[in-house]
Amino acid sequence: MRLAHKRNVQLKLKKTIKATKVTAEKTVKKVKPKAEKAAVKVKTVAAKVDKVASAAVEAAVEASQDVKLTPKQQQVLDIVAANSDGISPKNIGLEAGQEDAKAAAWATGGLKKLVEENLVIKEAVGNKVTYKLA
């Protein structure tokens, strides 16, 4: 491929990318008032979820009273307790504030002891693994 042709193709691609950015910004301005109303609904739902999550965390703390846990294991247990429908190791790590690349490896270390102590149940469906509170 000639360099001049390649350069022209790249310039055309850049023009289309710039055009799509402008249209995206216009749509964001139109949606803002609706987003504010949705935010109010989300806050009320979040308050209800927090109540349920706090009850699950309290149950997990009571179950772990007789088992010595490190702060990392306790944090992982709290995150699993907050997600009653099951959560993957990567999502556990992300909720704990880890980087995207290291999240699953970080959570797996804390989950090993919790599975051994039967505080957390490991469920494998196909190639996806989720953890639930026992």
PDB file of C-alpha atoms in Angstrom:
ATOM      1  CA  MET A   1       0.000   0.000   0.000  1.00  0.00           C
ATOM      2  CA  ARG A   2       1.341   3.416  -0.919  1.00  0.00           C
ATOM      3  CA  LEU A   3       2.091   5.746   1.949  1.00  0.00           C
ATOM      4  CA  ALA A   4       0.055   8.555   0.429  1.00  0.00           C
ATOM      5  CA  HIS A   5      -3.001   6.307   0.169  1.00  0.00           C
ATOM      6  CA  LYS A   6      -2.518   5.051   3.721  1.00  0.00           C
ATOM      7  CA  ARG A   7      -2.265   8.635   4.973  1.00  0.00           C
ATOM      8  CA  ASN A   8      -5.464   9.603   3.159  1.00  0.00           C
ATOM      9  CA  VAL A   9      -7.353   6.665   4.640  1.00  0.00           C
ATOM     10  CA  GLN A  10      -6.209   7.579   8.140  1.00  0.00           C
ATOM     11  CA  LEU A  11      -7.298  11.192   7.639  1.00  0.00           C
ATOM     12  CA  LYS A  12     -10.751  10.057   6.550  1.00  0.00           C
ATOM     13  CA  LEU A  13     -11.036   7.860   9.636  1.00  0.00           C
ATOM     14  CA  LYS A  14     -10.096  10.757  11.899  1.00  0.00           C
ATOM     15  CA  LYS A  15     -12.778  12.945  10.298  1.00  0.00           C
ATOM     16  CA  THR A  16     -15.501  10.385  10.984  1.00  0.00           C
ATOM     17  CA  ILE A  17     -14.347   9.962  14.571  1.00  0.00           C
ATOM     18  CA  LYS A  18     -14.488  13.711  15.169  1.00  0.00           C
ATOM     19  CA  ALA A  19     -17.990  13.881  13.709  1.00  0.00           C
ATOM     20  CA  THR A  20     -19.292  11.171  16.038  1.00  0.00           C
ATOM     21  CA  LYS A  21     -17.850  12.887  19.108  1.00  0.00           C
ATOM     22  CA  VAL A  22     -19.831  16.062  18.353  1.00  0.00           C
ATOM     23  CA  THR A  23     -23.114  14.194  17.997  1.00  0.00           C
ATOM     24  CA  ALA A  24     -22.498  12.286  21.208  1.00  0.00           C
ATOM     25  CA  GLU A  25     -22.008  15.517  23.155  1.00  0.00           C
ATOM     26  CA  LYS A  26     -25.309  16.886  21.842  1.00  0.00           C
ATOM     27  CA  THR A  27     -27.233  13.837  23.006  1.00  0.00           C
ATOM     28  CA  VAL A  28     -25.703  14.081  26.477  1.00  0.00           C
ATOM     29  CA  LYS A  29     -27.031  17.628  26.872  1.00  0.00           C
ATOM     30  CA  LYS A  30     -30.560  16.469  26.056  1.00  0.00           C
ATOM     31  CA  VAL A  31     -30.502  13.604  28.554  1.00  0.00           C
ATOM     32  CA  LYS A  32     -29.300  15.531  31.625  1.00  0.00           C
ATOM     33  CA  PRO A  33     -32.740  16.538  33.033  1.00  0.00           C
ATOM     34  CA  LYS A  34     -33.978  12.959  32.751  1.00  0.00           C
ATOM     35  CA  ALA A  35     -30.805  11.681  34.396  1.00  0.00           C
ATOM     36  CA  GLU A  36     -31.416  13.833  37.464  1.00  0.00           C
ATOM     37  CA  LYS A  37     -34.869  12.286  37.948  1.00  0.00           C
ATOM     38  CA  ALA A  38     -33.417   8.815  37.557  1.00  0.00           C
ATOM     39  CA  ALA A  39     -30.726   9.628  40.125  1.00  0.00           C
ATOM     40  CA  VAL A  40     -33.391  10.278  42.766  1.00  0.00           C
ATOM     41  CA  LYS A  41     -34.940   6.854  42.099  1.00  0.00           C
ATOM     42  CA  VAL A  42     -31.527   5.208  42.271  1.00  0.00           C
ATOM     43  CA  LYS A  43     -30.857   6.775  45.675  1.00  0.00           C
ATOM     44  CA  THR A  44     -34.035   5.306  47.158  1.00  0.00           C
ATOM     45  CA  VAL A  45     -33.261   1.869  45.737  1.00  0.00           C
ATOM     46  CA  ALA A  46     -29.690   2.144  47.021  1.00  0.00           C
ATOM     47  CA  ALA A  47     -30.982   2.886  50.523  1.00  0.00           C
ATOM     48  CA  LYS A  48     -33.101  -0.285  50.459  1.00  0.00           C
ATOM     49  CA  VAL A  49     -30.161  -2.342  49.194  1.00  0.00           C
ATOM     50  CA  ASP A  50     -27.926  -0.948  51.938  1.00  0.00           C
ATOM     51  CA  LYS A  51     -30.377  -2.152  54.609  1.00  0.00           C
ATOM     52  CA  VAL A  52     -30.429  -5.671  53.176  1.00  0.00           C
ATOM     53  CA  ALA A  53     -26.650  -5.688  52.716  1.00  0.00           C
ATOM     54  CA  SER A  54     -26.034  -4.551  56.296  1.00  0.00           C
ATOM     55  CA  ALA A  55     -28.209  -7.400  57.602  1.00  0.00           C
ATOM     56  CA  ALA A  56     -26.234  -9.899  55.505  1.00  0.00           C
ATOM     57  CA  VAL A  57     -22.931  -8.451  56.705  1.00  0.00           C
ATOM     58  CA  GLU A  58     -24.047  -8.755  60.328  1.00  0.00           C
ATOM     59  CA  ALA A  59     -24.914 -12.425  59.740  1.00  0.00           C
ATOM     60  CA  ALA A  60     -21.496 -12.992  58.172  1.00  0.00           C
ATOM     61  CA  VAL A  61     -19.754 -11.322  61.104  1.00  0.00           C
ATOM     62  CA  GLU A  62     -21.617 -13.538  63.564  1.00  0.00           C
ATOM     63  CA  ALA A  63     -20.617 -16.638  61.596  1.00  0.00           C
ATOM     64  CA  SER A  64     -16.977 -15.580  61.505  1.00  0.00           C
ATOM     65  CA  GLN A  65     -16.704 -14.834  65.243  1.00  0.00           C
ATOM     66  CA  ASP A  66     -15.216 -18.237  66.023  1.00  0.00           C
ATOM     67  CA  VAL A  67     -12.790 -18.178  63.057  1.00  0.00           C
ATOM     68  CA  LYS A  68      -9.717 -15.947  63.003  1.00  0.00           C
ATOM     69  CA  LEU A  69      -9.694 -13.943  59.765  1.00  0.00           C
ATOM     70  CA  THR A  70      -7.155 -11.507  58.400  1.00  0.00           C
ATOM     71  CA  PRO A  71      -8.383  -8.021  57.488  1.00  0.00           C
ATOM     72  CA  LYS A  72      -8.236  -8.967  53.787  1.00  0.00           C
ATOM     73  CA  GLN A  73     -10.325 -12.105  54.365  1.00  0.00           C
ATOM     74  CA  GLN A  74     -12.811 -10.106  56.434  1.00  0.00           C
ATOM     75  CA  GLN A  75     -13.108  -7.537  53.653  1.00  0.00           C
ATOM     76  CA  VAL A  76     -13.713 -10.275  51.071  1.00  0.00           C
ATOM     77  CA  LEU A  77     -16.327 -11.883  53.352  1.00  0.00           C
ATOM     78  CA  ASP A  78     -18.134  -8.549  53.735  1.00  0.00           C
ATOM     79  CA  ILE A  79     -18.224  -8.046  49.963  1.00  0.00           C
ATOM     80  CA  VAL A  80     -19.554 -11.572  49.371  1.00  0.00           C
ATOM     81  CA  ALA A  81     -22.183 -11.065  52.086  1.00  0.00           C
ATOM     82  CA  ALA A  82     -23.327  -7.830  50.448  1.00  0.00           C
ATOM     83  CA  ASN A  83     -23.926  -9.655  47.153  1.00  0.00           C
ATOM     84  CA  SER A  84     -26.408 -12.377  48.016  1.00  0.00           C
ATOM     85  CA  ASP A  85     -26.920 -13.536  44.417  1.00  0.00           C
ATOM     86  CA  GLY A  86     -23.241 -14.456  44.003  1.00  0.00           C
ATOM     87  CA  ILE A  87     -20.175 -12.553  42.855  1.00  0.00           C
ATOM     88  CA  SER A  88     -17.103 -13.404  40.798  1.00  0.00           C
ATOM     89  CA  PRO A  89     -13.553 -13.040  42.148  1.00  0.00           C
ATOM     90  CA  LYS A  90     -12.826 -10.219  39.714  1.00  0.00           C
ATOM     91  CA  ASN A  91     -15.854  -8.230  40.888  1.00  0.00           C
ATOM     92  CA  ILE A  92     -14.834  -8.822  44.509  1.00  0.00           C
ATOM     93  CA  GLY A  93     -11.408  -7.354  43.789  1.00  0.00           C
ATOM     94  CA  LEU A  94     -12.873  -4.401  41.921  1.00  0.00           C
ATOM     95  CA  GLU A  95     -15.245  -3.586  44.802  1.00  0.00           C
ATOM     96  CA  ALA A  96     -12.277  -3.729  47.162  1.00  0.00           C
ATOM     97  CA  GLY A  97     -10.540  -1.087  45.073  1.00  0.00           C
ATOM     98  CA  GLN A  98      -7.969  -3.186  43.236  1.00  0.00           C
ATOM     99  CA  GLU A  99      -6.786  -2.593  39.673  1.00  0.00           C
ATOM    100  CA  ASP A 100      -8.634  -4.354  36.870  1.00  0.00           C
ATOM    101  CA  ALA A 101      -5.700  -6.638  36.001  1.00  0.00           C
ATOM    102  CA  LYS A 102      -4.995  -7.714  39.606  1.00  0.00           C
ATOM    103  CA  ALA A 103      -8.530  -7.890  40.986  1.00  0.00           C
ATOM    104  CA  ALA A 104      -9.221 -11.623  40.530  1.00  0.00           C
ATOM    105  CA  ALA A 105      -5.832 -12.728  41.855  1.00  0.00           C
ATOM    106  CA  TRP A 106      -6.181 -10.493  44.901  1.00  0.00           C
ATOM    107  CA  ALA A 107      -9.617 -11.859  45.788  1.00  0.00           C
ATOM    108  CA  THR A 108      -8.665 -15.516  45.236  1.00  0.00           C
ATOM    109  CA  GLY A 109      -6.119 -15.375  48.048  1.00  0.00           C
ATOM    110  CA  GLY A 110      -8.755 -14.266  50.535  1.00  0.00           C
ATOM    111  CA  LEU A 111     -11.400 -16.671  49.248  1.00  0.00           C
ATOM    112  CA  LYS A 112      -9.320 -19.845  49.777  1.00  0.00           C
ATOM    113  CA  LYS A 113      -9.532 -19.712  53.570  1.00  0.00           C
ATOM    114  CA  LEU A 114     -13.199 -18.702  53.522  1.00  0.00           C
ATOM    115  CA  VAL A 115     -14.076 -21.727  51.373  1.00  0.00           C
ATOM    116  CA  GLU A 116     -12.059 -24.045  53.664  1.00  0.00           C
ATOM    117  CA  GLU A 117     -13.885 -22.721  56.730  1.00  0.00           C
ATOM    118  CA  ASN A 118     -17.266 -23.151  54.978  1.00  0.00           C
ATOM    119  CA  LEU A 119     -18.110 -19.464  55.336  1.00  0.00           C
ATOM    120  CA  VAL A 120     -18.409 -19.079  51.554  1.00  0.00           C
ATOM    121  CA  ILE A 121     -19.726 -21.511  48.932  1.00  0.00           C
ATOM    122  CA  LYS A 122     -18.002 -21.803  45.554  1.00  0.00           C
ATOM    123  CA  GLU A 123     -20.362 -22.379  42.629  1.00  0.00           C
ATOM    124  CA  ALA A 124     -18.996 -23.194  39.165  1.00  0.00           C
ATOM    125  CA  VAL A 125     -21.400 -22.955  36.229  1.00  0.00           C
ATOM    126  CA  GLY A 126     -19.588 -23.730  32.985  1.00  0.00           C
ATOM    127  CA  ASN A 127     -16.442 -21.639  33.016  1.00  0.00           C
ATOM    128  CA  LYS A 128     -17.836 -18.985  35.405  1.00  0.00           C
ATOM    129  CA  VAL A 129     -17.191 -19.199  39.126  1.00  0.00           C
ATOM    130  CA  THR A 130     -19.282 -17.319  41.680  1.00  0.00           C
ATOM    131  CA  TYR A 131     -19.086 -17.203  45.440  1.00  0.00           C
ATOM    132  CA  LYS A 132     -22.065 -16.987  47.805  1.00  0.00           C
ATOM    133  CA  LEU A 133     -22.376 -16.715  51.548  1.00  0.00           C
ATOM    134  CA  ALA A 134     -22.888 -20.112  53.182  1.00  0.00           C
TER     135      ALA A 134
END
